[in-house]
XYZ file of C-alpha atoms in Angstrom:
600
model
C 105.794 136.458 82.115
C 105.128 136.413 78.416
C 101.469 135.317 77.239
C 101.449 131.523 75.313
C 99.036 132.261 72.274
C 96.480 130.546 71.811
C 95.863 129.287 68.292
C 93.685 131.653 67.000
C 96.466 134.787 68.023
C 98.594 132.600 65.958
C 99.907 135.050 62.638
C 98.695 132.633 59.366
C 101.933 132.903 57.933
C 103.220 130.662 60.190
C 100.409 127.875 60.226
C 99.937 125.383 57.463
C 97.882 125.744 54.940
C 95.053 123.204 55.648
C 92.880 124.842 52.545
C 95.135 122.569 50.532
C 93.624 119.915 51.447
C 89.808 121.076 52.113
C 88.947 124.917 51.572
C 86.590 125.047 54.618
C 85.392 122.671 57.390
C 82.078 122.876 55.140
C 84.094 120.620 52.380
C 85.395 118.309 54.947
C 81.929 117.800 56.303
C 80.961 116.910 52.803
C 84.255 114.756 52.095
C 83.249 113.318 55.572
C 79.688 111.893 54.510
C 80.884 110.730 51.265
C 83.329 108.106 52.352
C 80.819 105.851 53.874
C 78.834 106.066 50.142
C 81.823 104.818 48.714
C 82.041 100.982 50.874
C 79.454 99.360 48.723
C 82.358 99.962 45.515
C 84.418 97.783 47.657
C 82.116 95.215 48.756
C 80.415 94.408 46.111
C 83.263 91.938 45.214
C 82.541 89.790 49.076
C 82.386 86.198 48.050
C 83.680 87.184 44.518
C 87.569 86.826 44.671
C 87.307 83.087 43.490
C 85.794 84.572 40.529
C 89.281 85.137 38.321
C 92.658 87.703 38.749
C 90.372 90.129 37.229
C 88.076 90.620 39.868
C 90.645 90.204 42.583
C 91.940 93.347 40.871
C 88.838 95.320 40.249
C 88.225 94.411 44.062
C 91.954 96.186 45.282
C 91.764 98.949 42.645
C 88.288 100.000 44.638
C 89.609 99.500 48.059
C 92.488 101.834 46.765
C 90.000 104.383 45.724
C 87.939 104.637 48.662
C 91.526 104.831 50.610
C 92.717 108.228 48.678
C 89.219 109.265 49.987
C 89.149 108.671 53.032
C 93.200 109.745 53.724
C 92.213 113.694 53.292
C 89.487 113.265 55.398
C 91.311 111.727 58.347
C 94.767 113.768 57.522
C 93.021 117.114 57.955
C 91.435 116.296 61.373
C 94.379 114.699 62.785
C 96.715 117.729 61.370
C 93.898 120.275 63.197
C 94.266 118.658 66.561
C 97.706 118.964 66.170
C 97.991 122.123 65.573
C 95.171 122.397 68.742
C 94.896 119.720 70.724
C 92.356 121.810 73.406
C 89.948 122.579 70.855
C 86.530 120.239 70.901
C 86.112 120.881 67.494
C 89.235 119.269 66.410
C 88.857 116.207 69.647
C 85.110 115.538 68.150
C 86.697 115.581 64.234
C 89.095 112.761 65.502
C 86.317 111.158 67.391
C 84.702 110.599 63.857
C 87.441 110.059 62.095
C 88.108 107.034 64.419
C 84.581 105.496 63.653
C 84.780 105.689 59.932
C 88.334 104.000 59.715
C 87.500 101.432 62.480
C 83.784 101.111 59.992
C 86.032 100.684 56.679
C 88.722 98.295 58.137
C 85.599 96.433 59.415
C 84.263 96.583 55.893
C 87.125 95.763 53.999
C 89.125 93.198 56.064
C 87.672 90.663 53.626
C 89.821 90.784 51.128
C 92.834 90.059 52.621
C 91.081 86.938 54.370
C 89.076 85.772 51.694
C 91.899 86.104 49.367
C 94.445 84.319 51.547
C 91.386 81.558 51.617
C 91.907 80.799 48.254
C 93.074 77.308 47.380
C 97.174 77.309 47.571
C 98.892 78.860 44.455
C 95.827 80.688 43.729
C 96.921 83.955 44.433
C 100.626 83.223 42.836
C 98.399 82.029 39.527
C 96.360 85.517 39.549
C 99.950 87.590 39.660
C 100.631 85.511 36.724
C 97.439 85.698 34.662
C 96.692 89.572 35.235
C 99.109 92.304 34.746
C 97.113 94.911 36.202
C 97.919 92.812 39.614
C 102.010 93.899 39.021
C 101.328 96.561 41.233
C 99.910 94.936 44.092
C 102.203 92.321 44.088
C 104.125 93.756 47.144
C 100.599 93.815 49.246
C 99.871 90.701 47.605
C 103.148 88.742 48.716
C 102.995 90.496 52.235
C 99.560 88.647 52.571
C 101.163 85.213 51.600
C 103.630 85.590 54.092
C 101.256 86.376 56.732
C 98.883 83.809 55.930
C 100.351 81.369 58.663
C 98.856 84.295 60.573
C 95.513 84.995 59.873
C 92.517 83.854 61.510
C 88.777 83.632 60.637
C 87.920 85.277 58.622
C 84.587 86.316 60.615
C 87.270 86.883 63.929
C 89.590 89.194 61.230
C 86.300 91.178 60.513
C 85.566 91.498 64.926
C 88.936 92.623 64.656
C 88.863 95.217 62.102
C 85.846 96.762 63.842
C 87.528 97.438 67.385
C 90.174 98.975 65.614
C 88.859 102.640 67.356
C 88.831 100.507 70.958
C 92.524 98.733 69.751
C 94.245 102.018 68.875
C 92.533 104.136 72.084
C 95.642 103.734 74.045
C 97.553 106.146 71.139
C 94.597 108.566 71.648
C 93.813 109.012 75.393
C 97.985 109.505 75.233
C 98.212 112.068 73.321
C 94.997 113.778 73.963
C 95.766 113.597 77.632
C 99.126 115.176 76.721
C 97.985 118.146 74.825
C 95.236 119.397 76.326
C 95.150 117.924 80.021
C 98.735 118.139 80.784
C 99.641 121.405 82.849
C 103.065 122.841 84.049
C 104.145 125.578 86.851
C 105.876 128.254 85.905
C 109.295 128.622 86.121
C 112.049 131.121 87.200
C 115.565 131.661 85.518
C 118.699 132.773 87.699
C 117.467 136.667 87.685
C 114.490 135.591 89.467
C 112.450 136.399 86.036
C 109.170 133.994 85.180
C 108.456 132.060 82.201
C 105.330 129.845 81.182
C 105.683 126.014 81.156
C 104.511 123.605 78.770
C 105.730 120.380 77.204
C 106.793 121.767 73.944
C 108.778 124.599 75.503
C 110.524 122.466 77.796
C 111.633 119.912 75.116
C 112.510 122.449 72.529
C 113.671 125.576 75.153
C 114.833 124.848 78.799
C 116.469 121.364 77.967
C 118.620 123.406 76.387
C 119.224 126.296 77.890
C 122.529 127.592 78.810
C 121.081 128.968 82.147
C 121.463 126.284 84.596
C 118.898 127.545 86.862
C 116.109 127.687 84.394
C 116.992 124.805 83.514
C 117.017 122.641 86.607
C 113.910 124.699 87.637
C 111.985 123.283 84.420
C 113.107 120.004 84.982
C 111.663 120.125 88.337
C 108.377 121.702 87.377
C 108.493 119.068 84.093
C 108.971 116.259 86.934
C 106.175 117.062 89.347
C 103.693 117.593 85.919
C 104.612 114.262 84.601
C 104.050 112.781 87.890
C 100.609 113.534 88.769
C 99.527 111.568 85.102
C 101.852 108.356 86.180
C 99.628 105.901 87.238
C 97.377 107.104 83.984
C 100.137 106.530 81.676
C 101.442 103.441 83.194
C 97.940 102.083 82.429
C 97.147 103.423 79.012
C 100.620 102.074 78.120
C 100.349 98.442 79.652
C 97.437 97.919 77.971
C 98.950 98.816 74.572
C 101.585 96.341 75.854
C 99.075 94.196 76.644
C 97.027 94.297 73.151
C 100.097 93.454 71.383
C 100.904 90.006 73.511
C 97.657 88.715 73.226
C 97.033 89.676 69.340
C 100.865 88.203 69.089
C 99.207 84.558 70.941
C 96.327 84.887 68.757
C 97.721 85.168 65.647
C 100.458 82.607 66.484
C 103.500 84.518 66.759
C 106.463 83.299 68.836
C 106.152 87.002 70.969
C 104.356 90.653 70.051
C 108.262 91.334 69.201
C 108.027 89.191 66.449
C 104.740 89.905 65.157
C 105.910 93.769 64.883
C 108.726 92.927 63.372
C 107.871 90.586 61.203
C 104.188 91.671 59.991
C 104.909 95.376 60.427
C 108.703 95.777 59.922
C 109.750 93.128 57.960
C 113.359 93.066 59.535
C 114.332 89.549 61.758
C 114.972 89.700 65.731
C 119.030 89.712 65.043
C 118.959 92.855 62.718
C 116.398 94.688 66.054
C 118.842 92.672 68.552
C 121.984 94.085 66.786
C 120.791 97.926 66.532
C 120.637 97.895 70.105
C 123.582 95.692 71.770
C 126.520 97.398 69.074
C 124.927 100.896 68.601
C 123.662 101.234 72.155
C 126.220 100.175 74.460
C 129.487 99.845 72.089
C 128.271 104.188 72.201
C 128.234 104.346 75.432
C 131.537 105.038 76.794
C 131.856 107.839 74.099
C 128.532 109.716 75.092
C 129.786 109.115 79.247
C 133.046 111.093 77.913
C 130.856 113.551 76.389
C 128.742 114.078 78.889
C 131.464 114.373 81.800
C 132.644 117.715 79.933
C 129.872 119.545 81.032
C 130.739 119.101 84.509
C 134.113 120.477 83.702
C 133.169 123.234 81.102
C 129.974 124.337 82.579
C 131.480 124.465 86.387
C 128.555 122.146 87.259
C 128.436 120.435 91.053
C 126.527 117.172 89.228
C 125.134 115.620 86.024
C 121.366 115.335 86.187
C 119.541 113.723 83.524
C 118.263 117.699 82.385
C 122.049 118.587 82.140
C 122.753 116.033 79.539
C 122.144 118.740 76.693
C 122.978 121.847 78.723
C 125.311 123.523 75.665
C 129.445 123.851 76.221
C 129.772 126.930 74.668
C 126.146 128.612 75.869
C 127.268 132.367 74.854
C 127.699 130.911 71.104
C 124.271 129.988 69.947
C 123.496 131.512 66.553
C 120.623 132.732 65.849
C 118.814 132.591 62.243
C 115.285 134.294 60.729
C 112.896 131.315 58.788
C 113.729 132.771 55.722
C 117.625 132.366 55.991
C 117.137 128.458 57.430
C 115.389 128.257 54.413
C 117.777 129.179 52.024
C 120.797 127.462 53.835
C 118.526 124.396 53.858
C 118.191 124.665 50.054
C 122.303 124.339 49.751
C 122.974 122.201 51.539
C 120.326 119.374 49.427
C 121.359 120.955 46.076
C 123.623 118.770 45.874
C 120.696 116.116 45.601
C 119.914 117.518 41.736
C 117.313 120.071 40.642
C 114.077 117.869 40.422
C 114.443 117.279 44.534
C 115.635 120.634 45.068
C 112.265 121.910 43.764
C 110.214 119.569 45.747
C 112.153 121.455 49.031
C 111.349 124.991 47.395
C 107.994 123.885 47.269
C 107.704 122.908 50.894
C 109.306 125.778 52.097
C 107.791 128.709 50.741
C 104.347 127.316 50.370
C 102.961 126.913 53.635
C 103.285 123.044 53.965
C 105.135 123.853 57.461
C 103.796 124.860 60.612
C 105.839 127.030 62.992
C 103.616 128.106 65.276
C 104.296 127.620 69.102
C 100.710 128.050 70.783
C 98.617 126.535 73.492
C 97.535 123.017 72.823
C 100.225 122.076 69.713
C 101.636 118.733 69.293
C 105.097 118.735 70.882
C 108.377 117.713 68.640
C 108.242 117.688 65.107
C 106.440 115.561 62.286
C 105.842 114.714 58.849
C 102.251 113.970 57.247
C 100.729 113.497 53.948
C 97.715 113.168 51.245
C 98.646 111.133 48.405
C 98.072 113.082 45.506
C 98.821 116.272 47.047
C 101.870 117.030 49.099
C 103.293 116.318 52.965
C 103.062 118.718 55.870
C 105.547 119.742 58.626
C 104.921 120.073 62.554
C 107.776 121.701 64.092
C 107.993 124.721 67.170
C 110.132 126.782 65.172
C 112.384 128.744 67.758
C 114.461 130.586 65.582
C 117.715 128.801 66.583
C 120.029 127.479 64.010
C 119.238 124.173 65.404
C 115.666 124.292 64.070
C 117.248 124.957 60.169
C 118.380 121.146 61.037
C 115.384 119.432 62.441
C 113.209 121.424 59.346
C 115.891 119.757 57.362
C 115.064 116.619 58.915
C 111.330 116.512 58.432
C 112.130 117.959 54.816
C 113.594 114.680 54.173
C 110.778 112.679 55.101
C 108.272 115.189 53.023
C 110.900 114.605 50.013
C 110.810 110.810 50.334
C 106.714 111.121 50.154
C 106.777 113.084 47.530
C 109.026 111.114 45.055
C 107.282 107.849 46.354
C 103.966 109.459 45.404
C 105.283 110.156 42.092
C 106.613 106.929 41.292
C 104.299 104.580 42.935
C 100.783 103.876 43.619
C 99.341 104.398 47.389
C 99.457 100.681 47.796
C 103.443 100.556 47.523
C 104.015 104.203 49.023
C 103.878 103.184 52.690
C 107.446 101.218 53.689
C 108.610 99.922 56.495
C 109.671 101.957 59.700
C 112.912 100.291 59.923
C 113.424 102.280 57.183
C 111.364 105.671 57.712
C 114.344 107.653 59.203
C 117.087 107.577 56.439
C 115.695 109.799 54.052
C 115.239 112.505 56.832
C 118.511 112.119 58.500
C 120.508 111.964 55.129
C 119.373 115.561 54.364
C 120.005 117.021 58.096
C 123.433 115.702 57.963
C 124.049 116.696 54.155
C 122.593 120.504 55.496
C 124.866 120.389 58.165
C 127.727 119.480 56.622
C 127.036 122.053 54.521
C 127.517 124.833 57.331
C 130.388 122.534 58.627
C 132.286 123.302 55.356
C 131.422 127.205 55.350
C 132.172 127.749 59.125
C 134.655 130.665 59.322
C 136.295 129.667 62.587
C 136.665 127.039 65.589
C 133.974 128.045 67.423
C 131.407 127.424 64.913
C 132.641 124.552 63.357
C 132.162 122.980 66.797
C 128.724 124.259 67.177
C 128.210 122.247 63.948
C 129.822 119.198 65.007
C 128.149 119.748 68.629
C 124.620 119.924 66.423
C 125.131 116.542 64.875
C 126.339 114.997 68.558
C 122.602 116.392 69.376
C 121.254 114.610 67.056
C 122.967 111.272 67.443
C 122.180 111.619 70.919
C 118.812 111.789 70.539
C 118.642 108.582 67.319
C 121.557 106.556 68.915
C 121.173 106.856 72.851
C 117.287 108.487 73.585
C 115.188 106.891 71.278
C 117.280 103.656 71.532
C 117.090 103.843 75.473
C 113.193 103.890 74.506
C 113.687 101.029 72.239
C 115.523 99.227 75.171
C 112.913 100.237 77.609
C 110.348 98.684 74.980
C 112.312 95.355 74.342
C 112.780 95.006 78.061
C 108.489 95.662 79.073
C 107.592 93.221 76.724
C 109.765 90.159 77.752
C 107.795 90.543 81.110
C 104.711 91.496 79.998
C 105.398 87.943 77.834
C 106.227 86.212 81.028
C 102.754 87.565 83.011
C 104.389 90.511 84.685
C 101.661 93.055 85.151
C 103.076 96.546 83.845
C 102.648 99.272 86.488
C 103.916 102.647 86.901
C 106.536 100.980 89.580
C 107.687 98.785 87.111
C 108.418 101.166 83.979
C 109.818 103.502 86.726
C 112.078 100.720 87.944
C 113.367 99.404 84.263
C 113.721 102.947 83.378
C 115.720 103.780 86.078
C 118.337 100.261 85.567
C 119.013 101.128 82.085
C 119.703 104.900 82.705
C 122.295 103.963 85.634
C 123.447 101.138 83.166
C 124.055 103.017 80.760
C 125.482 106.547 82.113
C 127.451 104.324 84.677
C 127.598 106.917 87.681
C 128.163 109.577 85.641
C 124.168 110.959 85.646
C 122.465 111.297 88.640
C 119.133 108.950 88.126
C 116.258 110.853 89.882
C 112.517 110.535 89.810
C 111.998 112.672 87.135
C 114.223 110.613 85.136
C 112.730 107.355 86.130
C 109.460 108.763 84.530
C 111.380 109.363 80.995
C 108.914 106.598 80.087
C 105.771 108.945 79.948
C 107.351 111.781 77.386
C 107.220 109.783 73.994
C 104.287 108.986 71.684
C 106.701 106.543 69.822
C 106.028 103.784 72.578
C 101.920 103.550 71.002
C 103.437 102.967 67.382
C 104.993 99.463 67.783
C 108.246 99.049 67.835
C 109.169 102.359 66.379
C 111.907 104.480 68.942
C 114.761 101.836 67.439
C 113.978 102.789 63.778
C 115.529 105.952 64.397
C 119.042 104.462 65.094
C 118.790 102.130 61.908
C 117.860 104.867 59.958
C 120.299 106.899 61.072
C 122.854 104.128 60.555
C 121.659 104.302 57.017
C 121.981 107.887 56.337
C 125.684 108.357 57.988
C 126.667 105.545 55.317
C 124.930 107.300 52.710
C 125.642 110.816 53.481
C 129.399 110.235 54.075
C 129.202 108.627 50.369
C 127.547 111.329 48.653
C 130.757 113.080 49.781
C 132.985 110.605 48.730
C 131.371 109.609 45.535
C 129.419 112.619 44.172
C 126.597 112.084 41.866
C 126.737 107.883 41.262
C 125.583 107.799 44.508
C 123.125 110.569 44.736
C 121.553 108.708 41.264
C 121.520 105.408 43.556
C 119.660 107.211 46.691
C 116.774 109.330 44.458
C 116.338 105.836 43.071
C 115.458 104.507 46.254
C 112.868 107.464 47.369
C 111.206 106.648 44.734
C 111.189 103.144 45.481
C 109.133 103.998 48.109
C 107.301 100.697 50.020
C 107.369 98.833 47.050
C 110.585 96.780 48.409
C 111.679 95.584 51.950
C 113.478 97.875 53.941
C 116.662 95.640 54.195
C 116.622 95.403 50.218
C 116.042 99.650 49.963
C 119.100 99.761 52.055
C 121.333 97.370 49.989
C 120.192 99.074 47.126
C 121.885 102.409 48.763
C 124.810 100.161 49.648
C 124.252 99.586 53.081
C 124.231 95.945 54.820
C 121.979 95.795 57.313
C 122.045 92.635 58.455
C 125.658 92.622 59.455
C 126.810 95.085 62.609
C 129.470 96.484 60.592
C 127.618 99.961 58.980
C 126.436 99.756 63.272
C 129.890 99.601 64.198
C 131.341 102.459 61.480
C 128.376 104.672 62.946
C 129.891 104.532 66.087
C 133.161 104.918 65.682
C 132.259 107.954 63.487
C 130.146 109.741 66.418
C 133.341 108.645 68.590
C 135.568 110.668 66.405
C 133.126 113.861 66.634
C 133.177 113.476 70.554
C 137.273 113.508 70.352
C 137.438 116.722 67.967
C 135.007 118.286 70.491
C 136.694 117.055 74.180
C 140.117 118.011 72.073
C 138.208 121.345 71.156
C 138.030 122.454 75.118
């Protein structure tokens, strides 16, 4: 049984370069003690924002300072317990790093409550009067719409200073997940042994042609999961829970539509619509899809590990880092020279980590410093399929990067109805890239059978987690205490709802509810259907269109948060609020599911 490394074993060229953002944990230390120096620049201006539009903006252009301080600080500890979740090191750096932001939202939450106290029209006058305040106008408008909202401004600062306590749920998650979580080995159909971990299984045995292996890791998955479920159940009901009552607090018809609204800026038909057309209107292809295993693969049954067992399992090609690299530079050239660079940049300078070793973050992710550059997570396999998900992430490190060069941090954050266009855009241009140089059948339905994977996993997973989501929260709403026998349950009736007899529902799969971080973000697992929606509109008219509408998309990276995510997506040409782009992204993942069943 091969040896897991630990992080230390780990070769550097395939870590991220951390010294990027602080040389040595010496300069973080130093970093560290400095933010809390920095409040008094902020408040200084308490009680002052009456004063005039000048000091309203001397007071934001502060808070903005100490911000760009503090995000290296808090971006290298959370990237080290990524990359080692085990180590105490790394657990106690978060453990800080949770004080001092819950001690600087504490310290600044005045301004947005003392500003919103202002006499009405005050803060419409001061856009007016002060140029400066152009760029803050976004944040500045945001606040006016949430003023209904807000509450006193001495219950706003109480707030801000539980956020550590508010935001544990998130932590005791994922902490519990990387370092707690432990697997039995497994055996493949020669009898041989392999280590089990939660990365491995999601990016290895899900897929693995070997249907023994892979039905033994689900099992051994299964039985880890379910020692943690009462755990989970309660670390996630009381997220649940701290949502409804800040929701009833704050005045908000339901926690739905305070995360929407507040956080997402999208209404309750646009969420509604992603998952009633995408979700079940997809459903009877994916069922299709699905049954071909049992055919192809000779299986006796469809269990919910079989769903991504591969239909041609001899044909999986194989590719070094280096050569993913340079096919992932192709396929976005078409995206001009300035972005192209940006990619280079990325790829050959250590801002990815590819390490697989005990006590890394599982999946893959994107995180940045203003100022400097984004980094990559991923458990790089050396599969073809990783040269897509690395051009996934790529796209969300090129939207940070051209929003960090065309706005200030104030306007570079957006929306999360809008996070995943950028980064599908470029897997499906870098994909249809190898679609158009495949050499024969066989690989240009790998290709095809690549995008299906990831369709699968924006339209049908993450939207199933969406569902889940929408579902907990009408009866946490109603009273209904959340329990492990209750996720289990709903888990279990929208799986058989949606598969329709053609998956076998087990345990294990009733428990899908405990493998996703997404459900401690807010409403986030549906996101990843819009913005996939977005970016099959988009890619498909790059093709079509050529360089108008590449000119139209760059303009909208660099756009970054400084419009509402509906508005970034008209301005790529895509209506969101109508079901029709839903509707054309279904019937276009039904047309790759013919070409495929018509392929066998």
């Amino acid at each position: 049984m091969a040896k897991r490394l630990t992080r230390a074993e780990v070769p550097v060229e395939m870590t991220w370069k951390l010294e990027d953002i602080f040389p040595t944990m010496e300069d973080w230390e130093t970093a560290f003690a400095a933010v809390d120096g920095l409040i008094p620049s902020v408040t200084r201006y308490r009680g002052r924002l009456g004063e005039g539009a000048a000091t309203l903006l001397a007071c934001l252009e502060a808070g903005e300072e100490l911000t760009k301080k503090a995000m290296p600080v808090m971006v290298y500890a959370s990237l080290n317990q990524s990359a080692d979740g085990t180590s105490p090191v790394y657990q106690g750096m978060m453990a800080r790093v949770a004080g001092m932001m819950a001690r600087l939202q504490a310290e600044t939450s005045f301004i947005q409550s003392e500003a919103l106290a202002l006499p009405d029209g005050t803060l419409e006058r001061y856009l007016k009067e002060e140029p400066g305040l152009s760029g803050f106008s976004r944040m500045i408008g945001r606040w006016i719409d949430q003023k209904p909202h807000m509450l006193h401004p001495q219950t706003e600062v109480a707030i801000a200073a539980l956020g550590e306590v508010l935001s544990s749920p998130s932590m005791i998650y994922n902490r519990s997940k990387s370092s707690d979580m432990a697997f039995e080995p497994v055996t493949d159909k020669d009898g041989v042994q392999h280590p089990m971990s939660f990365a491995v299984y999601e990016g290895r045995y899900e897929k693995s042609a070997d249907t023994v292996l892979r039905r033994n890791a689900w099992e051994s998955f299964a039985k880890g999961l379910k020692k943690y479920r009462n755990t989970y159940a309660a670390t996630w009901a009381t997220e649940v829970k701290k949502n409804v009552v800040l929701a009833k607090l704050r005045g908000y018809r339901s926690a739905t539509d305070m995360i929407l609204s507040a956080e997402q800026e999208v209404t309750e038909e646009v969420y509604a619509n992603v998952h009633d057309v995408i979700l079940w209107e997809l459903a009877p292809h994916m069922r299709r899809y699905v049954e071909l295993r049992k055919k192809v693969l000779g299986l006796d049954k469809i269990l919910y590990c079989d769903i991504e067992a591969p239909l041609d399992p001899e044909y999986t090609p194989v590719v070094s880092y280096a050569e993913a690299s340079e096919t992932i530079l192709r396929g976005l050239s078409v995206l001009g020279e300035d972005y192209a660079a940006v990619m280079a940049d990325g790829l050959r300078n250590r801002w990815i980590d590819l390490a697989d070793n005990i006590g890394k973050s599982t999946g893959a992710f994107t995180s940045g410093v203003y100022g400097l550059h984004p980094y990559i997570l991923i458990t790089w396999t050396g599969e073809m399929r990783d040269a897509l998900v690395l051009a996934h992430e790529l796209g969300h490190a090129g939207h940070g990067v051209m929003t960090m060069r065309n706005q200030r941090l104030s306007n570079t954050r957006g929306s999360r109805f809008f996070t995943e266009a950028p980064s599908t855009i470029n897997e499906l241009l870098v994909g249809q890239d190898i679609l158009d140089r495949a050499k024969d059948s066989r690989m240009r339905r790998w290709v095809i059978m690549q995008f299906l994977a990831t369709y699968y996993h924006n339209f049908v997973r993450h939207l199933i987690e969406g569902e889940l989501q929408r579902r907990i929260y009408v009866l946490a709403e109603a009273g209904r205490p959340i329990t492990e026998s209750v996720l289990s349950k709903v888990q279990g009736e929208i799986l058989e709802q949606y598969w329709g007899g053609v998956v076998e529902v087990d345990d294990g799969a009733r428990l899908t509810w405990m493998r996703q971080p997404h459900y401690y973000m807010g409403l986030y697992p549906y996101t990843y259907s819009a913005g996939l929606t977005v970016g099959t509109a988009v890619a498909q008219a790059i093709r079509e269109q050529g360089k108008p509408i590449v000119d139209k998309w760059l303009e909208v990276l660099k756009a970054g948060g400084s419009k509402k995510p509906i508005e970034l997506a008209m301005m790529a040409g895509v209506d969101m609020t109508k079901p029709e782009p839903l509707r054309k992204a279904v019937a276009y993942v039904g047309s790759l599911i013919d070409e495929v069943v018509a392929s066998f």
